[in-house]
PDB file of C-alpha atoms and ligand atoms in Angstrom:
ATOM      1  CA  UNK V 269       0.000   0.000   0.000  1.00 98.00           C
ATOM      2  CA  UNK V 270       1.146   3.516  -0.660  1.00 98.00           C
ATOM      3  CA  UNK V 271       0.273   6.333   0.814  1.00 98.00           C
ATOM      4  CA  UNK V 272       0.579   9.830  -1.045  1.00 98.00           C
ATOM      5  CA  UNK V 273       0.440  13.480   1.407  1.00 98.00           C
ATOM      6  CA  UNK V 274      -1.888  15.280  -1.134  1.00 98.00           C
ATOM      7  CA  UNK V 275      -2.514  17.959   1.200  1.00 98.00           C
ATOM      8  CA  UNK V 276      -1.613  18.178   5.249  1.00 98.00           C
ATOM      9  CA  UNK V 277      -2.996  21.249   6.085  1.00 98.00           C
ATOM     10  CA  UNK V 278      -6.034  22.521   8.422  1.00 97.00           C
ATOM     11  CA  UNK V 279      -9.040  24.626   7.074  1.00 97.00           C
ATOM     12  CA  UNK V 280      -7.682  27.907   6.099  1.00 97.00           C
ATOM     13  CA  UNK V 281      -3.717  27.015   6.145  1.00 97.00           C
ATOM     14  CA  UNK V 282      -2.555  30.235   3.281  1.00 97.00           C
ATOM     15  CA  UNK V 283       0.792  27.436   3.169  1.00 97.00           C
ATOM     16  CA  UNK V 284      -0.692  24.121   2.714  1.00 97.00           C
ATOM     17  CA  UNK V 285      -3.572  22.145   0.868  1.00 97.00           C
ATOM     18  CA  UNK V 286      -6.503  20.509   2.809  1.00 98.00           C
ATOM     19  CA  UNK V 287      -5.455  17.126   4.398  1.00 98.00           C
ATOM     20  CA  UNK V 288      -6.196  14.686   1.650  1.00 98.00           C
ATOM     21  CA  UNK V 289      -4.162  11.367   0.920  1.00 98.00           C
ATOM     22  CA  UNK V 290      -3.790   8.981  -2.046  1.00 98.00           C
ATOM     23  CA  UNK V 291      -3.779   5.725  -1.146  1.00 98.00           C
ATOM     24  CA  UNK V 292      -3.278   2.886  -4.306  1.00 98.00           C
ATOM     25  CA  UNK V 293      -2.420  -0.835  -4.396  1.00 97.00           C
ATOM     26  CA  UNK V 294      -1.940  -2.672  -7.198  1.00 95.00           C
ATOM     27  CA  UNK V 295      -4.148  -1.000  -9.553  1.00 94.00           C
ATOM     28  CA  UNK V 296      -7.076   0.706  -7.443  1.00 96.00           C
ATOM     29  CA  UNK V 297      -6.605   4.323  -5.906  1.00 97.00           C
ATOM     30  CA  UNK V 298      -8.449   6.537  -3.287  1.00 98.00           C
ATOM     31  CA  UNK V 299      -8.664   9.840  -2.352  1.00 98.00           C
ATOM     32  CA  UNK V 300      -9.267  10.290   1.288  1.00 98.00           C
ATOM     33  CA  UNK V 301     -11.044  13.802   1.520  1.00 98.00           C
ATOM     34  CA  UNK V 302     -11.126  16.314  -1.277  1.00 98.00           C
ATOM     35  CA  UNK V 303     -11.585  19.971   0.319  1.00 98.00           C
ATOM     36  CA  UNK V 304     -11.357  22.858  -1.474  1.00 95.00           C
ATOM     37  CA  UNK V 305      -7.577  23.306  -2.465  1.00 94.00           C
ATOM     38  CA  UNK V 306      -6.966  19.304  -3.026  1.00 98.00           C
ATOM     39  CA  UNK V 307      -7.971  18.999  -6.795  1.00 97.00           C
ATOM     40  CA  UNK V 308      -4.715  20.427  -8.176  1.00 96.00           C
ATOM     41  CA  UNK V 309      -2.454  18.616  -5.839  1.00 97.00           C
ATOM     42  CA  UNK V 310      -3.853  15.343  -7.034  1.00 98.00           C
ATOM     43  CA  UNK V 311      -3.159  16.588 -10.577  1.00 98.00           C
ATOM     44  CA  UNK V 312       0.364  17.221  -9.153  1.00 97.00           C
ATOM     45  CA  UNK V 313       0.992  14.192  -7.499  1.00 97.00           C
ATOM     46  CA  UNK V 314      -1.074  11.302  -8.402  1.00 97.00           C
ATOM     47  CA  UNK V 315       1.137   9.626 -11.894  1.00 96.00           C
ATOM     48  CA  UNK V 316      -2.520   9.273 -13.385  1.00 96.00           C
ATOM     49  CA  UNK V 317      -5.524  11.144 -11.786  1.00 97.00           C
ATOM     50  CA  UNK V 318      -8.131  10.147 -14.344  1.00 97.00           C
ATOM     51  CA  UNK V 319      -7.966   6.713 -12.728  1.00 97.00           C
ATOM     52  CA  UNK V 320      -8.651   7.255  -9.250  1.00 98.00           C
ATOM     53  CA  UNK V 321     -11.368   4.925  -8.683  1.00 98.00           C
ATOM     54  CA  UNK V 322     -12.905   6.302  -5.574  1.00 98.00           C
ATOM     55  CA  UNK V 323     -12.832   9.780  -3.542  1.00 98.00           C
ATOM     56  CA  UNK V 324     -13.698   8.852   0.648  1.00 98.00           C
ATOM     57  CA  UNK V 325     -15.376  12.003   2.417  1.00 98.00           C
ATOM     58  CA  UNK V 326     -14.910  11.874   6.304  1.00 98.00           C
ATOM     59  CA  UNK V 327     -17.675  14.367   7.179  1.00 98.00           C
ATOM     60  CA  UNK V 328     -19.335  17.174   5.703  1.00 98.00           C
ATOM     61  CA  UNK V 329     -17.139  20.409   6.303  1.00 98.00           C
ATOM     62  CA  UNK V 330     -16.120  21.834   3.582  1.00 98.00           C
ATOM     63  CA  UNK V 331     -12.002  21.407   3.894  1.00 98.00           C
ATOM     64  CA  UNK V 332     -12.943  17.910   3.534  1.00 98.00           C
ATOM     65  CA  UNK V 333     -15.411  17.276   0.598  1.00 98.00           C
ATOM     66  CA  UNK V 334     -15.560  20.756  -1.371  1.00 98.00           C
ATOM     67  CA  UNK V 335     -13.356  20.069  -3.628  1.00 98.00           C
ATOM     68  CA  UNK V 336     -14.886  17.371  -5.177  1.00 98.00           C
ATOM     69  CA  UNK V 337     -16.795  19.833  -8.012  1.00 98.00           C
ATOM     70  CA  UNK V 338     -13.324  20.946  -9.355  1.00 98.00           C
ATOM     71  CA  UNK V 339     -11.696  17.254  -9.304  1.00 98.00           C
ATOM     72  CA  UNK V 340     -14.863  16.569 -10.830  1.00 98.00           C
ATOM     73  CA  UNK V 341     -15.062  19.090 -13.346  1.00 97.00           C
ATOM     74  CA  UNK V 342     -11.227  18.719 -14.551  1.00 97.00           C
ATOM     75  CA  UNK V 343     -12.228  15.493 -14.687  1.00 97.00           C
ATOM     76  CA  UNK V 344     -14.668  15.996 -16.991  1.00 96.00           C
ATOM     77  CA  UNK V 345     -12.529  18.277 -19.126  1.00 96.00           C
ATOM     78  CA  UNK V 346     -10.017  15.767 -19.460  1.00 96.00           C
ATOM     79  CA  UNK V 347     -11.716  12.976 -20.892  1.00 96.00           C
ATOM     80  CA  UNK V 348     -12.531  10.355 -18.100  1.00 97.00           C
ATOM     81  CA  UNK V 349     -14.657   7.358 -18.666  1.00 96.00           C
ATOM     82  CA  UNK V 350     -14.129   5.410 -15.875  1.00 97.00           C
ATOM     83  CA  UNK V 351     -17.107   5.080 -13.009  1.00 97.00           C
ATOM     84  CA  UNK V 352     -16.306   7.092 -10.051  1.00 98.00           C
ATOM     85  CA  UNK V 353     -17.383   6.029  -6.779  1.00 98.00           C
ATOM     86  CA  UNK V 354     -17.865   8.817  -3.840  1.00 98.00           C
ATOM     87  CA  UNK V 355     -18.408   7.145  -0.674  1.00 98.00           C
ATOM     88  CA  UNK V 356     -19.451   8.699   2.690  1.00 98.00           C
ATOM     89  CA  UNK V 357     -21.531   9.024   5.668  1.00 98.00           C
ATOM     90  CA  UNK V 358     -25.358   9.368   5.490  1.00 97.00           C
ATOM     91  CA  UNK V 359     -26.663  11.985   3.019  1.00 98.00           C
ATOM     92  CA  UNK V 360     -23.090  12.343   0.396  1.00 98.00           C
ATOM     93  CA  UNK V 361     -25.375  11.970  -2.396  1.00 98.00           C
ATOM     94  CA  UNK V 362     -27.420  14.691  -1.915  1.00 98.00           C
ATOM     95  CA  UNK V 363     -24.784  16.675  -0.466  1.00 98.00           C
ATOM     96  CA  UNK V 364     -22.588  15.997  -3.886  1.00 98.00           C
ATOM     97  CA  UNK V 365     -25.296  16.580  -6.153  1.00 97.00           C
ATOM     98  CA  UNK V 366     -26.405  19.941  -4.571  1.00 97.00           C
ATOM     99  CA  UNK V 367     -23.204  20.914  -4.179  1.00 98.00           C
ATOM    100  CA  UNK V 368     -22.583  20.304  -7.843  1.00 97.00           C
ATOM    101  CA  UNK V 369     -25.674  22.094  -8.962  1.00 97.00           C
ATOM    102  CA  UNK V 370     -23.837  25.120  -6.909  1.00 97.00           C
ATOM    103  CA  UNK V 371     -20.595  25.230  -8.329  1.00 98.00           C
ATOM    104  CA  UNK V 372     -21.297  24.134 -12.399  1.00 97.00           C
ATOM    105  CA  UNK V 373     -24.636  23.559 -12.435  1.00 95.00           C
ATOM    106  CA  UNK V 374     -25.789  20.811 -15.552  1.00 91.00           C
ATOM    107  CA  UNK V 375     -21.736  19.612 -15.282  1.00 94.00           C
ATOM    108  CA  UNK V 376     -23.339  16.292 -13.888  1.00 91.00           C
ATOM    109  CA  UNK V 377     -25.249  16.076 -17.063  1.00 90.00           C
ATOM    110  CA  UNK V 378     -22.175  16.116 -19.074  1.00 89.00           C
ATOM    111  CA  UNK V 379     -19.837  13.894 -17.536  1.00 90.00           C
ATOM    112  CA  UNK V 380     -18.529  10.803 -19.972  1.00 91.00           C
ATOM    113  CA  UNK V 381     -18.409   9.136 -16.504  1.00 97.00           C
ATOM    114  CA  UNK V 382     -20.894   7.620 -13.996  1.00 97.00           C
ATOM    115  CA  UNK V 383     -20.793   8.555 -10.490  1.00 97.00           C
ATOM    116  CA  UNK V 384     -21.819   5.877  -7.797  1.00 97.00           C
ATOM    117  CA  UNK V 385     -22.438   6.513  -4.258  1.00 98.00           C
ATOM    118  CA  UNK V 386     -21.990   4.204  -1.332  1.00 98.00           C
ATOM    119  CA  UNK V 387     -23.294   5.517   2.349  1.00 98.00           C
ATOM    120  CA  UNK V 388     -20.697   4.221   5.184  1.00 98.00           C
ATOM    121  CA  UNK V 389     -21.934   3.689   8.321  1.00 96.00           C
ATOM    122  CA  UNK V 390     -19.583   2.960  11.528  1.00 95.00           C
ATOM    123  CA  UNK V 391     -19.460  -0.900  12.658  1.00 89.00           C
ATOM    124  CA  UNK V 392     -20.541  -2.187   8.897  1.00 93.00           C
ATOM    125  CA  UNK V 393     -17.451  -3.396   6.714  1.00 95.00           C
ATOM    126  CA  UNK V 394     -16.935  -4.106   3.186  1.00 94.00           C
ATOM    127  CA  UNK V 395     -14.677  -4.683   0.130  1.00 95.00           C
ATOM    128  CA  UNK V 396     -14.456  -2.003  -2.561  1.00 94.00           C
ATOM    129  CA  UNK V 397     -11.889  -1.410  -5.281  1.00 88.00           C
ATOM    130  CA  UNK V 398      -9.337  -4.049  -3.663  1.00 91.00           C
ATOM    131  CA  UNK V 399      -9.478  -2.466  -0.269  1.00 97.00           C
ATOM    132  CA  UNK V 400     -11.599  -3.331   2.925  1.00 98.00           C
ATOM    133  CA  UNK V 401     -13.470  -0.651   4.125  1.00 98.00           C
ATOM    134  CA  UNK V 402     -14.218   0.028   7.818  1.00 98.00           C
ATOM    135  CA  UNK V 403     -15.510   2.985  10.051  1.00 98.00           C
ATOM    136  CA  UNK V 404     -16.095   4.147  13.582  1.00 98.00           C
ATOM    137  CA  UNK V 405     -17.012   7.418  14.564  1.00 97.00           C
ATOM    138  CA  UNK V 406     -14.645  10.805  15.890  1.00 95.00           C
ATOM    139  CA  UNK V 407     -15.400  12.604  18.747  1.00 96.00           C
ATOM    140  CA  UNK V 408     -16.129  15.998  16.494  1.00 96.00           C
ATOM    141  CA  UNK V 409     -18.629  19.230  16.254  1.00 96.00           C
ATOM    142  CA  UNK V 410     -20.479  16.744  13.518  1.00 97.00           C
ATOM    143  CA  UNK V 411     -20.443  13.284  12.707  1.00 97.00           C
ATOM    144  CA  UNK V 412     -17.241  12.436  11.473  1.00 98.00           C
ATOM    145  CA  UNK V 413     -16.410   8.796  10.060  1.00 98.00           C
ATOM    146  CA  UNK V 414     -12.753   8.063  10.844  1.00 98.00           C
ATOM    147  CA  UNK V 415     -11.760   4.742   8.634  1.00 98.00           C
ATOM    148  CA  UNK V 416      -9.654   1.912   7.998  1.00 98.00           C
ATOM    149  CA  UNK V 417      -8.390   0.481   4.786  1.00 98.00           C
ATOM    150  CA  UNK V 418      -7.198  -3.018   4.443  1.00 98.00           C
ATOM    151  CA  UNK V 419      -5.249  -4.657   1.456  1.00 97.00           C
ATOM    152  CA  UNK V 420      -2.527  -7.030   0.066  1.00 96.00           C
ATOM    153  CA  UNK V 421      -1.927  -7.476   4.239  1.00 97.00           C
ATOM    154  CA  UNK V 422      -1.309  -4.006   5.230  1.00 98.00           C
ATOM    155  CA  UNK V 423      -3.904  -1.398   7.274  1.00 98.00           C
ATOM    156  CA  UNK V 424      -3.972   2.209   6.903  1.00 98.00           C
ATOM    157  CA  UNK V 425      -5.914   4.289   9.416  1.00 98.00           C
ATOM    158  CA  UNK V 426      -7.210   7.755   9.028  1.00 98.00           C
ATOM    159  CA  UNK V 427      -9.112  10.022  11.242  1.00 98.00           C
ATOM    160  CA  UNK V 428     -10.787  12.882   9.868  1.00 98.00           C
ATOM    161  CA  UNK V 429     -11.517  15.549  12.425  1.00 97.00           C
ATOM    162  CA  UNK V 430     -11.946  14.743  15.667  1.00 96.00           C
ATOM    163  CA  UNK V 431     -10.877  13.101  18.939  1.00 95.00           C
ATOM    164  CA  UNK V 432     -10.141   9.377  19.383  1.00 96.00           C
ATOM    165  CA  UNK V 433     -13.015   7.736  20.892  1.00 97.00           C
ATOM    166  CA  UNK V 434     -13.089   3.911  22.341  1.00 97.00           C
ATOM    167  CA  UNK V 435     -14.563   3.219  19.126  1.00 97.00           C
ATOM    168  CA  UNK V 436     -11.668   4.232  17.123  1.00 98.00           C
ATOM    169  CA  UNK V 437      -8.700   3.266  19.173  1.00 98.00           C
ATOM    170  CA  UNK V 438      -9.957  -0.300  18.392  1.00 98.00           C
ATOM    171  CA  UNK V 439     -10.515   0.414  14.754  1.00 98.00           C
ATOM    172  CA  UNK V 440      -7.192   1.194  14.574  1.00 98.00           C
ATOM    173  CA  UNK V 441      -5.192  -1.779  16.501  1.00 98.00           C
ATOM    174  CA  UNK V 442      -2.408  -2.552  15.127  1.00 98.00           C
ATOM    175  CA  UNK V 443      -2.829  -0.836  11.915  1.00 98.00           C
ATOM    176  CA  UNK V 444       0.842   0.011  10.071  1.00 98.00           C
ATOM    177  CA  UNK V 445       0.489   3.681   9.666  1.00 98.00           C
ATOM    178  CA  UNK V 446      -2.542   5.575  11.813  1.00 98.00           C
ATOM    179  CA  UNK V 447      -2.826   9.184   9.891  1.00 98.00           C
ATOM    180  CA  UNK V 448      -4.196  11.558  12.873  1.00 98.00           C
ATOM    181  CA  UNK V 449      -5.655  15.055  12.752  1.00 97.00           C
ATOM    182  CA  UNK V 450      -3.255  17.167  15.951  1.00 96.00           C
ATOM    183  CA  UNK V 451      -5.453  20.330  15.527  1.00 94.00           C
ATOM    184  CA  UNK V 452      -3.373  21.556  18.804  1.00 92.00           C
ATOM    185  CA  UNK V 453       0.289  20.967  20.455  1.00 91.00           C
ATOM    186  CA  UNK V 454      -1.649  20.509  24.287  1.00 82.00           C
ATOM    187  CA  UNK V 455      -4.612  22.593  24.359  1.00 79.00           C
ATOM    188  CA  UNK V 456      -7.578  20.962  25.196  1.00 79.00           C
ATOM    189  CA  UNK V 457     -10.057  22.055  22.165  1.00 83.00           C
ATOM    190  CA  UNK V 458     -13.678  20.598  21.603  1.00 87.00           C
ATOM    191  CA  UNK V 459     -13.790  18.158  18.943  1.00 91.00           C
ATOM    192  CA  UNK V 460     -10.123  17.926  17.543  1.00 92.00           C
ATOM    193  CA  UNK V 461      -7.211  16.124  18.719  1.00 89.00           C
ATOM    194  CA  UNK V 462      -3.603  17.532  19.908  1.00 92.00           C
ATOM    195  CA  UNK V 463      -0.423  15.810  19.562  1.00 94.00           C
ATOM    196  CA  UNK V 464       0.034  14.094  22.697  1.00 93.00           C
ATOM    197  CA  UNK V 465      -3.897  12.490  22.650  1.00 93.00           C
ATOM    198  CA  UNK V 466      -2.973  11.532  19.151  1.00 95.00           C
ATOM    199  CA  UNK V 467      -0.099   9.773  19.227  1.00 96.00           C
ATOM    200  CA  UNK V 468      -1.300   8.256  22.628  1.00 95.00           C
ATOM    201  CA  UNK V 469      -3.955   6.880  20.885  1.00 96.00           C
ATOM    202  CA  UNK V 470      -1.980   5.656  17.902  1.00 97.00           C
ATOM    203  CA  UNK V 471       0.075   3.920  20.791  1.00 96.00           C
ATOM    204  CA  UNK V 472      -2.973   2.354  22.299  1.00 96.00           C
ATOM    205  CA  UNK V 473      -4.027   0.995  19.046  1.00 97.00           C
ATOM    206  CA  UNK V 474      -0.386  -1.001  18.782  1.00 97.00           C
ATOM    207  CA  UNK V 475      -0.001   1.254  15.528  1.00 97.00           C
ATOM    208  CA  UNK V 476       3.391   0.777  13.831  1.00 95.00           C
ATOM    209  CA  UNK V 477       3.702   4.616  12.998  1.00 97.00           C
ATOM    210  CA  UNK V 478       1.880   7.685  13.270  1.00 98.00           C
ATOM    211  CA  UNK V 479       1.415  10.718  11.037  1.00 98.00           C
ATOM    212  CA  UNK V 480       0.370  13.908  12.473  1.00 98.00           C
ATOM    213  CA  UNK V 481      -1.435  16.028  10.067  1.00 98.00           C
ATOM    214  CA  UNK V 482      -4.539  19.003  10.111  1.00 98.00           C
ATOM    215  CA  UNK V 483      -2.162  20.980  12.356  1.00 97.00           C
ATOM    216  CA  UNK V 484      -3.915  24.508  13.433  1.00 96.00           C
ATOM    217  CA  UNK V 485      -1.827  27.059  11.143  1.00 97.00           C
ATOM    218  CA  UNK V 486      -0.802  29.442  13.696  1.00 95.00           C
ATOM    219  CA  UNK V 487       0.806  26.525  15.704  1.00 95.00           C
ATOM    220  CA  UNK V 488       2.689  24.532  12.518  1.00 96.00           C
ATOM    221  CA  UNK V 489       3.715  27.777  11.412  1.00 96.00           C
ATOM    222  CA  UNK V 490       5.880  28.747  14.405  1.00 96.00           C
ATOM    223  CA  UNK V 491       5.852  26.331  16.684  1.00 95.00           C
ATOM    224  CA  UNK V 492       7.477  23.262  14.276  1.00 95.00           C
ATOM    225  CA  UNK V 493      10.620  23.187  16.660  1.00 95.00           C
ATOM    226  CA  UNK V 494       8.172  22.005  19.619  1.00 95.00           C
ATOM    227  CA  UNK V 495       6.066  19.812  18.215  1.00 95.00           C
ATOM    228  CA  UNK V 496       9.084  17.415  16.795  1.00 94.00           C
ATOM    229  CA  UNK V 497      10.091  17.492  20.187  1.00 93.00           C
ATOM    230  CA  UNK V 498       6.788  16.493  21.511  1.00 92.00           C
ATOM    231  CA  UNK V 499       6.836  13.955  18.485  1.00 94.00           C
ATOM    232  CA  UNK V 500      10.327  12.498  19.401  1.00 93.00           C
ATOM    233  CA  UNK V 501       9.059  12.240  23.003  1.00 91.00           C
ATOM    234  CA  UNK V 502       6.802   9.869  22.701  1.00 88.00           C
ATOM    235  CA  UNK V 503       9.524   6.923  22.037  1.00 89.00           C
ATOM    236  CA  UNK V 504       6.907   3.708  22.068  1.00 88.00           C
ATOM    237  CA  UNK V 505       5.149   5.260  18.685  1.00 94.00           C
ATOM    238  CA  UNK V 506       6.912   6.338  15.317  1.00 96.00           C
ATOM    239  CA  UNK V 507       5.680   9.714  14.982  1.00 97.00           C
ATOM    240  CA  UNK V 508       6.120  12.389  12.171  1.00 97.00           C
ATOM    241  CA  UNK V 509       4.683  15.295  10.668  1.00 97.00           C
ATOM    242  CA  UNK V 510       4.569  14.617   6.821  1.00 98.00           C
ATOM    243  CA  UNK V 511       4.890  17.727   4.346  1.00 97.00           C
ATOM    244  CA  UNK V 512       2.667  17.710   0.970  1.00 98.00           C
ATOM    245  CA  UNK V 513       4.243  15.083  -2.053  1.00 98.00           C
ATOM    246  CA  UNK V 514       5.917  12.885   0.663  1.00 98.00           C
ATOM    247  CA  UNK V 515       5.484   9.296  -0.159  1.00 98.00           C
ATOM    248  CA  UNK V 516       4.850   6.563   2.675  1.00 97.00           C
ATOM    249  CA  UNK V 517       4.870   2.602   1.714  1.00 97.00           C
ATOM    250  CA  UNK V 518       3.143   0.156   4.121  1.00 97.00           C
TER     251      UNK V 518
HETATM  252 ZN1   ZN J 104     -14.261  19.087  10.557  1.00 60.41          ZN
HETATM  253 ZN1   ZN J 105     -11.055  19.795   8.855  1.00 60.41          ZN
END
């Protein structure tokens, strides 16, 4: 499995994209979020972006799942044929479709390529696109489906917004890379997780290594020094704070 940093970045980071990974084995590809600024770095990384086979949306705020018209759109543009599948929690189709109407309204209408929804729902499990797909839910300010990806024998974890819950710590045991939002260094904020919860958790899980991304900008920005300390701290858990284009194999 290989995991591409398409974007690391919070909301309104001016430096980085929207947290968004590629994720591919053998010949199937997701993208895990697509918020607004994540469409041209898959054009930049992915080798070929017209065959992405399916686009994962954590929860329904808009760094995660508003960029989906223009990766749609460019998309379109560019001559795909091949089905792709949107999956996420209750209510992406009608969120994707209105959202579409919004932003190129009739686009829908023109695309050479079908569009297929699949609703995830925490505790259910299944097999799409040579991965196995499994969900439990964040502690966030809405529901927010954290999930885990399965295939040729590795496990990739990814959190979306939000704090670990019971529920997800157990999602993610002993998964080979857990991908973790640390919105603060050690505030306590409602609904997001901070470095030290984070990689706790990913060290609860039995994770092999854990990547630290959705960092508030003011804090990434000038606080970098501390939070690789705080990273190299926590000695029972490989922890790192990936930049956009770096590569990962499982
Ligand atoms: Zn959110
Ligand atoms: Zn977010």
């Amino acid at each position: 499995m290989r995991v591409t940093f398409v974007g690391v970045g919070e909301a309104f980071d001016e430096r980085l994209p929207n947290t968004s990974l590629l994720v591919e084995h053998n010949d199937s590809s997701i993208l895990l979020d697509c918020g607004f600024n994540v469409s041209c770095g898959l054009w930049r990384y992915a080798a070929r972006p017209l065959d992405l086979d399916a686009v994962y949306v954590s929860h329904f705020h808009a760094d995660h799942y508003f960029g989906l018209p223009a990766l749609i759109v460019r998309s379109l543009e560019e001559g795909r044929t091949k089905r792709l599948t949107i999956l996420g929690p209750s209510g992406i189709e009608s969120r994707v479709n209105r959202l579409m109407e919004l932003a190129y309204s009739n686009a829908l209408a023109k695309a050479g390529f079908e569009i297929f929804f699949i609703e995830c729902v925490p505790g259910e499990d299944f097999k799409h696109g040579g991965f196995r797909f499994r969900f439990a839910l964040n502690d966030h300010s809405m529901p927010c489906l954290a999930v885990r990806l399965d295939a040729g024998g590795k496990s990739l974890y990814y959190s979306g917004d939000g704090k670990p819950t019971d529920a997800t710590v157990d999602l993610a045991e002993h998964c080979d890379l857990v991908v973790h939002e640390a919105f603060t260094l050690d505030e306590i904020t409602t609904g997001h997780g901070d470095v030290g919860t984070s990689l706790d958790m990913a060290r609860r899980s039995g994770a092999g290594a854990c990547a630290l991304v959705h960092m508030k900008r003011t804090i990434r920005h000038t606080m970098m020094d501390v939070i690789r300390m705080a990273v190299e701290t926590e000695t029972s858990v490989h922890g790192f704070v990936p930049e956009p284009g770096d590569v990962h194999e499982l």
